[in-house]
Amino acid sequence: MKAITFVTQKGGSGKSTLCISLAVAAQEAGHTVCILEMDRQATVSDWLDHRTAPGPEVAQIDATQIEAVMERLAESAYDFVFIDTPGVDSPGTLSAIRAADLCIIPCRPTPADLRAFKPTLAAVYRLEKRFAFVLNQTPPRSYRIRDAADGLAVLGILPDVNIVARTDHQDAIGLGQGVTEFNPKGQAADEVRRLWTWIERRAQAGTRGRMKHVEAA
Ligand SMILES: Nc1ncnc2c1ncn2[C@@H]1O[C@H](COP(=O)(O)OP(=O)(O)OP(=O)(O)O)[C@@H](O)[C@H]1O
Ligand SMILES: [Mg+2]
């Protein structure tokens, strides 16, 4: 079981939207997924209320519960646990980072967003967690993306796909779907599938790296 935490203190950057659509994309790729929602705004639970298709499981938890819940999930059959965190610093944020095998930091390509992820990144570094940025709500083509990508590339890891601002994302969430269910042949779905492939590889790479280390020891 791998835990992937969606985290950044910047509100509205796309944590919940990406968490949901990537969870659905992971299911479509054959994995079992559950989502832990640590945000009282309850975006994921609201989405689930509108959902008619099966999975993923969603549980609302708070900072006091996460350790025990993660211990139970470690014994479970889930391939992936996705953790959605609030857009403000909270006691839960640090514990969600601590629980993660990989932290995903969504970021819009704006100067304000690029400044705002720094406290999150500091916490991720302090806890020595693997992480990746995802540029979200980008224009289809823009010098802004290049500027942001150059800045992020030197700081850490950036997938080979950006998530463009598209109404498919908003419409899918409203209907209780992932974007790959809402419009499977659309460009938004294609980007999310490619992003999932990249994230899955990165999440599994940690295991292989550690196992090699153990074998060599
Ligand atoms: N790629 C995208 N294209 C279009 N709209 C998007 C995209 N990503 C997110 N949005 C929209 O932006 C808004 C904020 O997204 P979301 O709720 O996922 O952010 P968040 O980081 O979870 O916010 P919070 O910090 O408040 O929890 C939502 O209305 C969502 O529909
Ligand atoms: Mg959210």
PDB file of C-alpha atoms and ligand atoms in Angstrom:
ATOM      1  CA  MET A   1       0.000   0.000   0.000  1.00  0.00           C
ATOM      2  CA  LYS A   2       1.268   3.443  -0.979  1.00  0.00           C
ATOM      3  CA  ALA A   3       0.009   6.697   0.498  1.00  0.00           C
ATOM      4  CA  ILE A   4      -0.167   9.792  -1.691  1.00  0.00           C
ATOM      5  CA  THR A   5      -0.896  13.098   0.066  1.00  0.00           C
ATOM      6  CA  PHE A   6      -2.238  16.117  -1.827  1.00  0.00           C
ATOM      7  CA  VAL A   7      -0.957  19.116   0.018  1.00  0.00           C
ATOM      8  CA  THR A   8      -0.342  22.849  -0.208  1.00  0.00           C
ATOM      9  CA  GLN A   9      -1.564  25.658   1.977  1.00  0.00           C
ATOM     10  CA  LYS A  10      -2.633  27.620  -1.065  1.00  0.00           C
ATOM     11  CA  GLY A  11      -6.420  27.331  -1.298  1.00  0.00           C
ATOM     12  CA  GLY A  12      -8.020  26.489  -4.615  1.00  0.00           C
ATOM     13  CA  SER A  13      -4.900  25.099  -6.260  1.00  0.00           C
ATOM     14  CA  GLY A  14      -6.624  21.823  -7.155  1.00  0.00           C
ATOM     15  CA  LYS A  15      -5.812  19.362  -4.351  1.00  0.00           C
ATOM     16  CA  SER A  16      -9.329  17.920  -4.134  1.00  0.00           C
ATOM     17  CA  THR A  17      -9.984  17.993  -7.894  1.00  0.00           C
ATOM     18  CA  LEU A  18      -6.762  16.129  -8.679  1.00  0.00           C
ATOM     19  CA  CYS A  19      -7.170  13.756  -5.728  1.00  0.00           C
ATOM     20  CA  ILE A  20     -10.603  12.709  -7.011  1.00  0.00           C
ATOM     21  CA  SER A  21      -9.790  12.386 -10.707  1.00  0.00           C
ATOM     22  CA  LEU A  22      -6.490  10.631 -10.053  1.00  0.00           C
ATOM     23  CA  ALA A  23      -8.233   8.200  -7.669  1.00  0.00           C
ATOM     24  CA  VAL A  24     -10.698   7.336 -10.428  1.00  0.00           C
ATOM     25  CA  ALA A  25      -7.894   7.067 -12.997  1.00  0.00           C
ATOM     26  CA  ALA A  26      -5.997   4.745 -10.626  1.00  0.00           C
ATOM     27  CA  GLN A  27      -9.114   2.575 -10.268  1.00  0.00           C
ATOM     28  CA  GLU A  28      -9.501   2.458 -14.040  1.00  0.00           C
ATOM     29  CA  ALA A  29      -5.877   1.318 -14.237  1.00  0.00           C
ATOM     30  CA  GLY A  30      -6.850  -1.656 -12.045  1.00  0.00           C
ATOM     31  CA  HIS A  31      -5.880  -0.470  -8.556  1.00  0.00           C
ATOM     32  CA  THR A  32      -7.908  -0.409  -5.356  1.00  0.00           C
ATOM     33  CA  VAL A  33      -7.993   3.074  -3.869  1.00  0.00           C
ATOM     34  CA  CYS A  34      -9.373   4.751  -0.786  1.00  0.00           C
ATOM     35  CA  ILE A  35      -9.444   8.481  -0.047  1.00  0.00           C
ATOM     36  CA  LEU A  36      -8.919   9.935   3.416  1.00  0.00           C
ATOM     37  CA  GLU A  37     -10.454  13.386   3.623  1.00  0.00           C
ATOM     38  CA  MET A  38      -8.882  15.670   6.226  1.00  0.00           C
ATOM     39  CA  ASP A  39     -10.605  18.870   5.077  1.00  0.00           C
ATOM     40  CA  ARG A  40     -13.799  19.925   6.856  1.00  0.00           C
ATOM     41  CA  GLN A  41     -14.823  21.664   3.640  1.00  0.00           C
ATOM     42  CA  ALA A  42     -15.656  18.078   2.601  1.00  0.00           C
ATOM     43  CA  THR A  43     -15.202  18.496  -1.170  1.00  0.00           C
ATOM     44  CA  VAL A  44     -14.552  14.765  -1.593  1.00  0.00           C
ATOM     45  CA  SER A  45     -17.509  13.683   0.565  1.00  0.00           C
ATOM     46  CA  ASP A  46     -19.804  16.060  -1.356  1.00  0.00           C
ATOM     47  CA  TRP A  47     -18.512  14.537  -4.574  1.00  0.00           C
ATOM     48  CA  LEU A  48     -19.222  11.051  -3.230  1.00  0.00           C
ATOM     49  CA  ASP A  49     -22.800  12.077  -2.402  1.00  0.00           C
ATOM     50  CA  HIS A  50     -23.350  12.669  -6.128  1.00  0.00           C
ATOM     51  CA  ARG A  51     -21.553   9.537  -7.230  1.00  0.00           C
ATOM     52  CA  THR A  52     -23.352   6.554  -8.714  1.00  0.00           C
ATOM     53  CA  ALA A  53     -20.348   4.526  -9.991  1.00  0.00           C
ATOM     54  CA  PRO A  54     -18.533   2.142  -7.628  1.00  0.00           C
ATOM     55  CA  GLY A  55     -15.481   3.172  -5.531  1.00  0.00           C
ATOM     56  CA  PRO A  56     -13.318   4.674  -4.316  1.00  0.00           C
ATOM     57  CA  GLU A  57     -14.019   4.363  -0.590  1.00  0.00           C
ATOM     58  CA  VAL A  58     -13.938   7.727   1.189  1.00  0.00           C
ATOM     59  CA  ALA A  59     -13.437   8.306   4.936  1.00  0.00           C
ATOM     60  CA  GLN A  60     -13.409  11.635   6.749  1.00  0.00           C
ATOM     61  CA  ILE A  61     -10.767  11.706   9.451  1.00  0.00           C
ATOM     62  CA  ASP A  62      -8.944  14.270  11.587  1.00  0.00           C
ATOM     63  CA  ALA A  63      -5.392  14.658  12.808  1.00  0.00           C
ATOM     64  CA  THR A  64      -5.989  12.560  15.931  1.00  0.00           C
ATOM     65  CA  GLN A  65      -7.077   9.546  13.870  1.00  0.00           C
ATOM     66  CA  ILE A  66      -4.594   9.393  11.033  1.00  0.00           C
ATOM     67  CA  GLU A  67      -1.903   7.278  12.663  1.00  0.00           C
ATOM     68  CA  ALA A  68      -4.326   4.546  13.747  1.00  0.00           C
ATOM     69  CA  VAL A  69      -6.138   4.645  10.404  1.00  0.00           C
ATOM     70  CA  MET A  70      -2.879   4.327   8.463  1.00  0.00           C
ATOM     71  CA  GLU A  71      -1.845   1.367  10.630  1.00  0.00           C
ATOM     72  CA  ARG A  72      -5.116  -0.379   9.817  1.00  0.00           C
ATOM     73  CA  LEU A  73      -4.822   0.450   6.119  1.00  0.00           C
ATOM     74  CA  ALA A  74      -1.279  -0.929   5.975  1.00  0.00           C
ATOM     75  CA  GLU A  75      -2.817  -4.356   6.613  1.00  0.00           C
ATOM     76  CA  SER A  76      -5.614  -3.814   4.090  1.00  0.00           C
ATOM     77  CA  ALA A  77      -5.908  -4.782   0.439  1.00  0.00           C
ATOM     78  CA  TYR A  78      -5.774  -1.202  -0.862  1.00  0.00           C
ATOM     79  CA  ASP A  79      -3.058  -0.497  -3.395  1.00  0.00           C
ATOM     80  CA  PHE A  80      -3.227   3.255  -2.807  1.00  0.00           C
ATOM     81  CA  VAL A  81      -4.483   5.610  -0.111  1.00  0.00           C
ATOM     82  CA  PHE A  82      -4.974   9.201  -1.248  1.00  0.00           C
ATOM     83  CA  ILE A  83      -5.071  11.892   1.443  1.00  0.00           C
ATOM     84  CA  ASP A  84      -6.760  15.225   0.698  1.00  0.00           C
ATOM     85  CA  THR A  85      -5.703  18.050   3.025  1.00  0.00           C
ATOM     86  CA  PRO A  86      -7.156  21.511   3.707  1.00  0.00           C
ATOM     87  CA  GLY A  87      -5.942  24.741   2.088  1.00  0.00           C
ATOM     88  CA  VAL A  88      -4.836  26.138   5.434  1.00  0.00           C
ATOM     89  CA  ASP A  89      -2.107  25.062   7.768  1.00  0.00           C
ATOM     90  CA  SER A  90      -3.650  22.676  10.284  1.00  0.00           C
ATOM     91  CA  PRO A  91      -2.471  19.973  12.693  1.00  0.00           C
ATOM     92  CA  GLY A  92      -3.648  17.449  10.124  1.00  0.00           C
ATOM     93  CA  THR A  93      -1.410  18.779   7.385  1.00  0.00           C
ATOM     94  CA  LEU A  94       1.841  17.720   9.031  1.00  0.00           C
ATOM     95  CA  SER A  95       0.502  14.300   9.965  1.00  0.00           C
ATOM     96  CA  ALA A  96      -0.756  13.806   6.406  1.00  0.00           C
ATOM     97  CA  ILE A  97       2.704  14.633   5.059  1.00  0.00           C
ATOM     98  CA  ARG A  98       4.240  12.278   7.617  1.00  0.00           C
ATOM     99  CA  ALA A  99       1.942   9.457   6.481  1.00  0.00           C
ATOM    100  CA  ALA A 100       2.836   9.920   2.793  1.00  0.00           C
ATOM    101  CA  ASP A 101       5.063   7.864   0.532  1.00  0.00           C
ATOM    102  CA  LEU A 102       4.716  10.671  -1.999  1.00  0.00           C
ATOM    103  CA  CYS A 103       3.422  14.241  -1.603  1.00  0.00           C
ATOM    104  CA  ILE A 104       1.753  15.909  -4.574  1.00  0.00           C
ATOM    105  CA  ILE A 105       1.845  19.709  -4.471  1.00  0.00           C
ATOM    106  CA  PRO A 106      -0.593  21.208  -6.992  1.00  0.00           C
ATOM    107  CA  CYS A 107       0.315  24.702  -8.055  1.00  0.00           C
ATOM    108  CA  ARG A 108      -1.205  27.205 -10.452  1.00  0.00           C
ATOM    109  CA  PRO A 109       1.375  28.953 -12.621  1.00  0.00           C
ATOM    110  CA  THR A 110       0.986  32.337 -10.934  1.00  0.00           C
ATOM    111  CA  PRO A 111       3.538  34.271  -8.878  1.00  0.00           C
ATOM    112  CA  ALA A 112       1.262  34.127  -5.791  1.00  0.00           C
ATOM    113  CA  ASP A 113       0.918  30.337  -6.010  1.00  0.00           C
ATOM    114  CA  LEU A 114       4.597  29.847  -6.658  1.00  0.00           C
ATOM    115  CA  ARG A 115       5.402  31.813  -3.497  1.00  0.00           C
ATOM    116  CA  ALA A 116       2.689  30.132  -1.437  1.00  0.00           C
ATOM    117  CA  PHE A 117       3.938  26.536  -1.581  1.00  0.00           C
ATOM    118  CA  LYS A 118       7.193  27.326   0.215  1.00  0.00           C
ATOM    119  CA  PRO A 119       5.997  26.487   3.784  1.00  0.00           C
ATOM    120  CA  THR A 120       4.591  23.201   2.456  1.00  0.00           C
ATOM    121  CA  LEU A 121       7.847  22.366   0.736  1.00  0.00           C
ATOM    122  CA  ALA A 122       9.775  23.200   3.919  1.00  0.00           C
ATOM    123  CA  ALA A 123       7.630  20.703   5.858  1.00  0.00           C
ATOM    124  CA  VAL A 124       8.069  18.068   3.156  1.00  0.00           C
ATOM    125  CA  TYR A 125      11.851  18.518   3.266  1.00  0.00           C
ATOM    126  CA  ARG A 126      11.919  18.476   7.063  1.00  0.00           C
ATOM    127  CA  LEU A 127      10.094  15.139   7.088  1.00  0.00           C
ATOM    128  CA  GLU A 128      12.322  13.876   4.243  1.00  0.00           C
ATOM    129  CA  LYS A 129       9.390  12.975   2.031  1.00  0.00           C
ATOM    130  CA  ARG A 130       9.387  12.353  -1.684  1.00  0.00           C
ATOM    131  CA  PHE A 131       7.337  14.926  -3.545  1.00  0.00           C
ATOM    132  CA  ALA A 132       6.289  16.230  -6.932  1.00  0.00           C
ATOM    133  CA  PHE A 133       4.690  19.443  -8.111  1.00  0.00           C
ATOM    134  CA  VAL A 134       1.776  19.394 -10.508  1.00  0.00           C
ATOM    135  CA  LEU A 135       1.148  22.528 -12.513  1.00  0.00           C
ATOM    136  CA  ASN A 136      -2.638  22.837 -12.537  1.00  0.00           C
ATOM    137  CA  GLN A 137      -5.145  25.157 -14.182  1.00  0.00           C
ATOM    138  CA  THR A 138      -2.539  26.213 -16.702  1.00  0.00           C
ATOM    139  CA  PRO A 139      -3.413  27.954 -19.958  1.00  0.00           C
ATOM    140  CA  PRO A 140      -2.996  25.609 -22.953  1.00  0.00           C
ATOM    141  CA  ARG A 141       0.152  27.442 -23.999  1.00  0.00           C
ATOM    142  CA  SER A 142       1.887  30.308 -22.271  1.00  0.00           C
ATOM    143  CA  TYR A 143       5.237  31.791 -21.355  1.00  0.00           C
ATOM    144  CA  ARG A 144       3.986  31.642 -17.744  1.00  0.00           C
ATOM    145  CA  ILE A 145       4.109  27.842 -17.812  1.00  0.00           C
ATOM    146  CA  ARG A 146       7.689  27.816 -18.996  1.00  0.00           C
ATOM    147  CA  ASP A 147       8.730  30.303 -16.295  1.00  0.00           C
ATOM    148  CA  ALA A 148       6.981  28.282 -13.608  1.00  0.00           C
ATOM    149  CA  ALA A 149       8.352  24.986 -14.897  1.00  0.00           C
ATOM    150  CA  ASP A 150      11.916  26.293 -14.918  1.00  0.00           C
ATOM    151  CA  GLY A 151      11.554  27.486 -11.324  1.00  0.00           C
ATOM    152  CA  LEU A 152       9.990  24.239 -10.140  1.00  0.00           C
ATOM    153  CA  ALA A 153      12.389  22.006 -12.010  1.00  0.00           C
ATOM    154  CA  VAL A 154      15.328  23.340 -10.037  1.00  0.00           C
ATOM    155  CA  LEU A 155      13.458  22.942  -6.745  1.00  0.00           C
ATOM    156  CA  GLY A 156      12.284  19.385  -7.186  1.00  0.00           C
ATOM    157  CA  ILE A 157      10.311  17.171  -9.417  1.00  0.00           C
ATOM    158  CA  LEU A 158       7.838  18.068 -12.126  1.00  0.00           C
ATOM    159  CA  PRO A 159       5.822  15.565 -14.196  1.00  0.00           C
ATOM    160  CA  ASP A 160       5.992  15.678 -17.973  1.00  0.00           C
ATOM    161  CA  VAL A 161       2.352  16.741 -18.167  1.00  0.00           C
ATOM    162  CA  ASN A 162       0.568  19.909 -16.974  1.00  0.00           C
ATOM    163  CA  ILE A 163      -3.137  19.957 -16.154  1.00  0.00           C
ATOM    164  CA  VAL A 164      -4.741  22.632 -18.309  1.00  0.00           C
ATOM    165  CA  ALA A 165      -7.729  24.633 -16.988  1.00  0.00           C
ATOM    166  CA  ARG A 166     -10.738  22.921 -18.560  1.00  0.00           C
ATOM    167  CA  THR A 167     -14.413  22.934 -17.639  1.00  0.00           C
ATOM    168  CA  ASP A 168     -14.418  19.102 -17.792  1.00  0.00           C
ATOM    169  CA  HIS A 169     -12.796  19.136 -14.334  1.00  0.00           C
ATOM    170  CA  GLN A 170     -15.548  21.278 -12.815  1.00  0.00           C
ATOM    171  CA  ASP A 171     -18.381  19.424 -14.564  1.00  0.00           C
ATOM    172  CA  ALA A 172     -17.018  15.986 -13.622  1.00  0.00           C
ATOM    173  CA  ILE A 173     -16.787  16.821  -9.908  1.00  0.00           C
ATOM    174  CA  GLY A 174     -20.311  18.250  -9.945  1.00  0.00           C
ATOM    175  CA  LEU A 175     -21.652  14.928 -11.271  1.00  0.00           C
ATOM    176  CA  GLY A 176     -19.724  12.712  -8.865  1.00  0.00           C
ATOM    177  CA  GLN A 177     -17.340  11.541 -11.556  1.00  0.00           C
ATOM    178  CA  GLY A 178     -13.643  11.617 -12.331  1.00  0.00           C
ATOM    179  CA  VAL A 179     -12.687  13.532 -15.440  1.00  0.00           C
ATOM    180  CA  THR A 180     -11.819  10.252 -17.204  1.00  0.00           C
ATOM    181  CA  GLU A 181     -15.397   9.064 -16.642  1.00  0.00           C
ATOM    182  CA  PHE A 182     -17.030  12.370 -17.586  1.00  0.00           C
ATOM    183  CA  ASN A 183     -15.345  12.703 -20.967  1.00  0.00           C
ATOM    184  CA  PRO A 184     -13.063   9.694 -21.525  1.00  0.00           C
ATOM    185  CA  LYS A 185     -11.802  10.914 -24.904  1.00  0.00           C
ATOM    186  CA  GLY A 186     -11.271  14.538 -23.827  1.00  0.00           C
ATOM    187  CA  GLN A 187      -7.933  16.257 -23.382  1.00  0.00           C
ATOM    188  CA  ALA A 188      -8.488  16.698 -19.634  1.00  0.00           C
ATOM    189  CA  ALA A 189      -8.948  12.919 -19.284  1.00  0.00           C
ATOM    190  CA  ASP A 190      -5.836  12.280 -21.347  1.00  0.00           C
ATOM    191  CA  GLU A 191      -3.766  14.619 -19.158  1.00  0.00           C
ATOM    192  CA  VAL A 192      -5.037  13.008 -15.947  1.00  0.00           C
ATOM    193  CA  ARG A 193      -4.279   9.477 -17.225  1.00  0.00           C
ATOM    194  CA  ARG A 194      -0.760  10.551 -18.197  1.00  0.00           C
ATOM    195  CA  LEU A 195      -0.319  12.217 -14.823  1.00  0.00           C
ATOM    196  CA  TRP A 196      -1.459   9.049 -13.030  1.00  0.00           C
ATOM    197  CA  THR A 197       1.027   6.954 -15.020  1.00  0.00           C
ATOM    198  CA  TRP A 198       3.806   9.327 -13.982  1.00  0.00           C
ATOM    199  CA  ILE A 199       2.744   9.438 -10.311  1.00  0.00           C
ATOM    200  CA  GLU A 200       2.325   5.658 -10.097  1.00  0.00           C
ATOM    201  CA  ARG A 201       5.815   5.134 -11.467  1.00  0.00           C
ATOM    202  CA  ARG A 202       7.225   7.647  -9.000  1.00  0.00           C
ATOM    203  CA  ALA A 203       5.341   6.151  -6.051  1.00  0.00           C
ATOM    204  CA  GLN A 204       6.549   2.634  -6.909  1.00  0.00           C
ATOM    205  CA  ALA A 205      10.110   3.785  -7.618  1.00  0.00           C
ATOM    206  CA  GLY A 206      10.525   4.448  -3.881  1.00  0.00           C
ATOM    207  CA  THR A 207       9.760   0.824  -3.097  1.00  0.00           C
ATOM    208  CA  ARG A 208      12.136  -0.536  -5.676  1.00  0.00           C
ATOM    209  CA  GLY A 209      14.850   1.827  -4.471  1.00  0.00           C
ATOM    210  CA  ARG A 210      14.389   0.728  -0.867  1.00  0.00           C
ATOM    211  CA  MET A 211      14.210  -2.947  -1.785  1.00  0.00           C
ATOM    212  CA  LYS A 212      17.444  -2.719  -3.758  1.00  0.00           C
ATOM    213  CA  HIS A 213      18.987  -1.062  -0.742  1.00  0.00           C
ATOM    214  CA  VAL A 214      17.817  -3.901   1.520  1.00  0.00           C
ATOM    215  CA  GLU A 215      18.992  -6.564  -0.929  1.00  0.00           C
ATOM    216  CA  ALA A 216      22.413  -4.924  -1.153  1.00  0.00           C
ATOM    217  CA  ALA A 217      22.738  -4.707   2.665  1.00  0.00           C
TER     218      ALA A 217
HETATM  219  N1  LIG B   1      -7.571  21.872 -14.103  1.00  0.00           N
HETATM  220  C1  LIG B   1      -8.660  22.557 -13.734  1.00  0.00           C
HETATM  221  N2  LIG B   1      -9.450  23.144 -14.671  1.00  0.00           N
HETATM  222  C2  LIG B   1     -10.539  23.856 -14.324  1.00  0.00           C
HETATM  223  N3  LIG B   1     -10.930  24.067 -13.060  1.00  0.00           N
HETATM  224  C3  LIG B   1     -10.191  23.515 -12.080  1.00  0.00           C
HETATM  225  C4  LIG B   1      -9.036  22.727 -12.354  1.00  0.00           C
HETATM  226  N4  LIG B   1      -8.513  22.308 -11.177  1.00  0.00           N
HETATM  227  C5  LIG B   1      -9.310  22.799 -10.213  1.00  0.00           C
HETATM  228  N5  LIG B   1     -10.317  23.538 -10.753  1.00  0.00           N
HETATM  229  C6  LIG B   1     -11.374  24.282 -10.039  1.00  0.00           C
HETATM  230  O1  LIG B   1     -10.729  25.161  -9.117  1.00  0.00           O
HETATM  231  C7  LIG B   1     -11.465  25.217  -7.902  1.00  0.00           C
HETATM  232  C8  LIG B   1     -10.542  24.826  -6.748  1.00  0.00           C
HETATM  233  O2  LIG B   1     -10.174  23.468  -6.914  1.00  0.00           O
HETATM  234  P1  LIG B   1     -10.057  22.487  -5.671  1.00  0.00           P
HETATM  235  O3  LIG B   1     -11.274  22.601  -4.810  1.00  0.00           O
HETATM  236  O4  LIG B   1      -9.697  21.172  -6.193  1.00  0.00           O
HETATM  237  O5  LIG B   1      -8.818  23.161  -4.932  1.00  0.00           O
HETATM  238  P2  LIG B   1      -8.255  22.811  -3.483  1.00  0.00           P
HETATM  239  O6  LIG B   1      -6.784  22.989  -3.547  1.00  0.00           O
HETATM  240  O7  LIG B   1      -8.778  21.492  -3.041  1.00  0.00           O
HETATM  241  O8  LIG B   1      -8.921  23.971  -2.622  1.00  0.00           O
HETATM  242  P3  LIG B   1      -8.960  24.058  -1.000  1.00  0.00           P
HETATM  243  O9  LIG B   1      -7.598  24.480  -0.587  1.00  0.00           O
HETATM  244  O10 LIG B   1     -10.001  25.115  -0.747  1.00  0.00           O
HETATM  245  O11 LIG B   1      -9.331  22.695  -0.500  1.00  0.00           O
HETATM  246  C9  LIG B   1     -12.668  24.300  -8.068  1.00  0.00           C
HETATM  247  O12 LIG B   1     -13.767  25.089  -8.435  1.00  0.00           O
HETATM  248  C10 LIG B   1     -12.264  23.377  -9.214  1.00  0.00           C
HETATM  249  O13 LIG B   1     -13.381  22.958  -9.973  1.00  0.00           O
HETATM  250 MG    MG B   2      -9.848  20.915  -1.342  1.00  0.00          MG
END
